[in-house]
Amino acid sequence: MPLTNSLDLTLKTLPIGVTLVAVSKTRSVNEILELYNAGQRNFGENKVQELLQKQEVLPKDIQWHLIGHLQKNKVKYIVPFIYMIHSVDSLDLLKVIQKEAEKNNRTISILLEIKIAVEDTKYGLSFEDASFILSEVKSGKFPNIKIKGFMGMASFSDNKEQIKNEFSSLSSFYLQHKEEHNLDTLSMGMSNDYPIAIECGSNMVRIGTKLFGARNYTNI
Ligand SMILES: *Cc1c(COP(=O)(O)O)cnc(C)c1O
């Protein structure tokens, strides 16, 4: 199926108010351009090196989302252009983003990544640590950071109830803090679980496989 068709089909499944981040990791510049020419502007990558290579050659009005784990020493490369960082999982990382954002005279939109899955291989903050970071940012120590909300990944599982419980826990946490901290983004849902995520209140989905087909990691 042509990519523009799968984009249309995917967009049709999203309610108004839910933003599609097309996850383009491992995909070629030409594939990204095909979706860009069909009107898609939000793209997500999980590796800094790959993001930089693509950003350099692709149209400058693409809104790039960093969705994978971010090492502190790589922050400086993405801060000049990044649209949103979904994977902020420590106060130390936030401090580095603040420093680089100030140098670049930018305000960086970020999401705190929260660990909601049972697997312990996944990165992410506890609700408690996230609350602490929210209060630190509110106190004015991070003038070049805007926390927009949270990102979470559910367990890799066929158990819909479990996935639903995990997304719901993050959704409640989001609703608890939304007003006080002026949040507007809840990034939950990938190809296999995004309808559940939307049911639970997600307003940003990160979809790769459903748009582009299965990934082939050998031809990056
Ligand atoms: C790869 C990835 C996605 C997209 O996964 P698909 O199953 O291909 O839709 C979403 N979020 C993150 C953080 C990812 O690394």
Coordinates of C-alpha atoms and ligand atoms in Angstrom, one line a residue:
M1 CA 0.0 0.0 0.0
P2 CA 1.4 3.5 -0.8
L3 CA 2.5 5.4 2.3
T4 CA 0.0 8.2 1.6
N5 CA -2.9 5.7 1.8
S6 CA -1.7 4.3 5.1
L7 CA -1.3 7.8 6.4
D8 CA -4.9 8.6 5.4
L9 CA -6.2 5.4 7.0
T10 CA -4.3 6.0 10.2
L11 CA -5.5 9.6 10.4
K12 CA -9.1 8.5 10.0
T13 CA -8.8 6.4 13.1
L14 CA -7.7 9.5 15.2
P15 CA -10.3 11.7 16.9
I16 CA -9.9 15.4 16.5
G17 CA -7.4 16.7 19.0
V18 CA -5.1 13.7 18.8
T19 CA -1.8 14.5 17.2
L20 CA 0.0 11.9 15.1
V21 CA 3.8 11.6 15.5
A22 CA 5.0 9.5 12.6
V23 CA 7.8 7.4 14.0
S24 CA 10.3 7.3 11.2
K25 CA 13.2 5.5 12.8
T26 CA 15.0 3.2 10.3
R27 CA 13.0 4.8 7.5
S28 CA 14.6 6.5 4.5
V29 CA 14.6 10.2 3.8
N30 CA 12.4 9.4 0.7
E31 CA 9.8 7.7 2.8
I32 CA 9.7 10.6 5.2
L33 CA 9.4 13.0 2.2
E34 CA 6.4 11.0 0.9
L35 CA 4.5 11.6 4.1
Y36 CA 5.7 15.2 4.3
N37 CA 4.4 15.8 0.8
A38 CA 1.0 14.4 1.9
G39 CA 0.9 17.0 4.7
Q40 CA 2.5 15.2 7.7
R41 CA 4.7 17.5 9.8
N42 CA 5.4 15.7 13.1
F43 CA 8.0 13.0 12.9
G44 CA 9.6 11.0 15.7
E45 CA 13.1 9.5 16.0
N46 CA 14.7 7.5 18.8
K47 CA 18.4 7.9 18.0
V48 CA 20.2 11.3 17.9
Q49 CA 22.7 10.3 15.2
E50 CA 19.9 9.2 12.8
L51 CA 17.8 12.2 13.6
L52 CA 20.7 14.6 12.8
Q53 CA 21.4 13.0 9.5
K54 CA 17.7 13.3 8.5
Q55 CA 17.1 16.7 9.9
E56 CA 20.0 18.1 7.9
V57 CA 18.6 17.1 4.5
L58 CA 14.8 17.3 5.1
P59 CA 12.5 20.4 5.0
K60 CA 13.1 22.8 8.0
D61 CA 9.4 23.0 8.9
I62 CA 9.3 19.4 10.1
Q63 CA 8.5 19.2 13.8
W64 CA 11.0 16.7 15.1
H65 CA 10.2 14.7 18.3
L66 CA 13.0 12.8 20.1
I67 CA 11.2 9.8 21.6
G68 CA 14.1 7.5 22.6
H69 CA 16.5 7.6 25.5
L70 CA 18.7 10.8 25.4
Q71 CA 22.2 10.8 26.7
K72 CA 23.4 14.0 28.3
N73 CA 26.4 14.4 26.0
K74 CA 24.1 14.4 23.0
V75 CA 21.7 17.1 24.1
K76 CA 23.7 19.9 22.5
Y77 CA 23.2 18.5 19.0
I78 CA 19.5 18.5 19.0
V79 CA 18.6 21.6 21.1
P80 CA 19.1 24.0 18.2
F81 CA 16.1 22.5 16.2
I82 CA 14.2 20.0 18.3
Y83 CA 10.4 20.5 18.6
M84 CA 9.8 18.3 21.6
I85 CA 11.7 15.8 23.7
H86 CA 9.4 13.0 25.0
S87 CA 12.0 11.1 26.9
V88 CA 13.2 13.3 29.8
D89 CA 13.8 10.8 32.6
S90 CA 16.0 12.6 35.1
L91 CA 16.6 15.9 36.7
D92 CA 20.2 15.8 35.6
L93 CA 19.2 15.5 32.0
L94 CA 16.8 18.4 32.4
K95 CA 19.6 20.5 33.8
V96 CA 21.7 19.8 30.7
I97 CA 18.8 20.7 28.4
Q98 CA 18.3 23.9 30.3
K99 CA 21.9 24.9 29.9
E100 CA 21.9 24.2 26.2
A101 CA 18.6 25.8 25.6
E102 CA 19.8 29.0 27.3
K103 CA 22.9 29.0 25.0
N104 CA 20.7 28.7 22.0
N105 CA 18.2 31.2 23.3
R106 CA 15.4 28.7 22.9
T107 CA 12.6 27.4 25.1
I108 CA 12.5 23.6 24.8
S109 CA 9.2 21.7 25.1
I110 CA 9.6 18.5 26.9
L111 CA 7.6 15.6 28.3
L112 CA 8.5 13.7 31.4
E113 CA 8.8 10.0 30.6
I114 CA 7.0 8.0 33.2
K115 CA 7.5 4.3 33.8
I116 CA 4.1 2.6 33.7
A117 CA 5.1 -0.8 32.3
V118 CA 5.9 -3.8 34.5
E119 CA 9.0 -4.7 32.4
D120 CA 12.1 -3.2 34.1
T121 CA 14.1 -2.7 30.9
K122 CA 12.1 0.5 30.2
Y123 CA 13.3 3.9 31.1
G124 CA 11.2 6.3 33.0
L125 CA 10.4 8.2 36.2
S126 CA 8.2 7.2 39.1
F127 CA 5.1 9.4 39.7
E128 CA 6.9 10.7 42.8
D129 CA 10.0 11.7 41.0
A130 CA 8.0 13.4 38.2
S131 CA 6.1 15.4 40.8
F132 CA 9.3 16.6 42.3
I133 CA 10.6 17.7 38.9
L134 CA 7.4 19.5 38.2
S135 CA 7.8 21.5 41.4
E136 CA 11.4 22.3 40.6
V137 CA 10.5 23.6 37.2
K138 CA 7.6 25.6 38.7
S139 CA 9.9 27.2 41.2
G140 CA 11.6 29.0 38.2
K141 CA 15.0 27.2 38.1
F142 CA 14.5 26.1 34.5
P143 CA 13.5 29.3 32.6
N144 CA 14.2 27.7 29.2
I145 CA 12.2 24.5 29.7
K146 CA 8.5 24.1 29.1
I147 CA 7.1 20.9 30.5
K148 CA 4.1 20.1 28.3
G149 CA 3.1 16.8 29.8
F150 CA 4.0 13.1 30.0
M151 CA 5.0 10.2 27.8
G152 CA 4.5 6.6 28.8
M153 CA 4.8 3.1 27.2
A154 CA 2.6 0.3 28.3
S155 CA 3.8 -3.2 28.8
F156 CA 4.5 -5.3 25.7
S157 CA 1.5 -7.6 26.3
D158 CA -1.7 -9.0 24.8
N159 CA -3.5 -8.3 28.0
K160 CA -5.7 -5.4 27.1
E161 CA -6.8 -4.9 30.7
Q162 CA -3.3 -4.5 31.9
I163 CA -2.5 -2.1 29.1
K164 CA -5.6 -0.1 29.9
N165 CA -4.7 0.0 33.6
E166 CA -1.2 1.3 32.8
F167 CA -2.4 4.0 30.5
S168 CA -5.2 5.0 32.9
S169 CA -2.8 5.4 35.8
L170 CA -0.7 7.9 33.7
S171 CA -3.9 9.6 32.5
S172 CA -5.0 10.2 36.1
F173 CA -1.6 11.6 37.0
Y174 CA -1.8 13.9 34.0
L175 CA -5.3 15.2 34.9
Q176 CA -4.1 15.8 38.5
H177 CA -1.3 18.1 37.4
K178 CA -2.7 19.5 34.2
E179 CA -4.0 22.8 35.5
E180 CA -1.4 23.6 38.1
H181 CA 1.4 23.1 35.6
N182 CA -0.4 24.2 32.4
L183 CA 0.1 20.8 30.7
D184 CA -1.5 20.0 27.3
T185 CA 0.2 16.9 26.0
L186 CA -0.2 13.2 27.0
S187 CA 1.9 11.1 24.7
M188 CA 0.7 7.4 24.9
G189 CA 0.1 4.8 22.3
M190 CA 2.0 3.0 19.5
S191 CA 0.9 0.9 16.6
N192 CA -0.4 -2.0 18.6
D193 CA -2.0 -0.2 21.5
Y194 CA -3.0 3.4 20.4
P195 CA -6.8 2.8 20.3
I196 CA -6.6 1.8 24.0
A197 CA -4.3 4.8 24.8
I198 CA -6.8 7.2 23.1
E199 CA -9.7 5.6 25.1
C200 CA -7.6 6.4 28.2
G201 CA -7.1 10.1 27.2
S202 CA -4.0 10.2 25.1
N203 CA -3.8 13.2 22.8
M204 CA -0.5 12.3 21.0
V205 CA 0.2 8.9 19.5
R206 CA 3.6 7.7 18.2
I207 CA 3.0 5.4 15.3
G208 CA 5.6 3.7 13.1
T209 CA 4.8 0.1 12.0
K210 CA 1.2 0.8 11.2
L211 CA 2.3 3.6 8.8
F212 CA 5.4 2.3 7.2
G213 CA 5.1 -1.5 7.7
A214 CA 7.5 -3.7 9.7
R215 CA 10.9 -2.2 10.5
N216 CA 14.0 -3.8 9.0
Y217 CA 16.9 -2.9 11.3
T218 CA 19.6 -4.2 8.9
N219 CA 19.3 -1.6 6.2
I220 CA 19.6 1.6 8.2
Ligands
LIG1 C1 9.5 2.7 17.9 C2 8.7 3.5 18.9 C3 7.4 3.8 18.6 C4 6.6 3.3 17.5 O1 6.4 1.9 17.5 P1 5.5 1.2 16.5 O2 5.1 -0.1 17.2 O3 6.3 0.9 15.3 O4 4.3 2.0 16.2 C5 6.7 4.6 19.6 N1 7.3 5.1 20.7 C6 8.6 4.9 20.9 C7 9.3 5.4 22.1 C8 9.4 4.1 20.0 O5 10.7 3.8 20.3

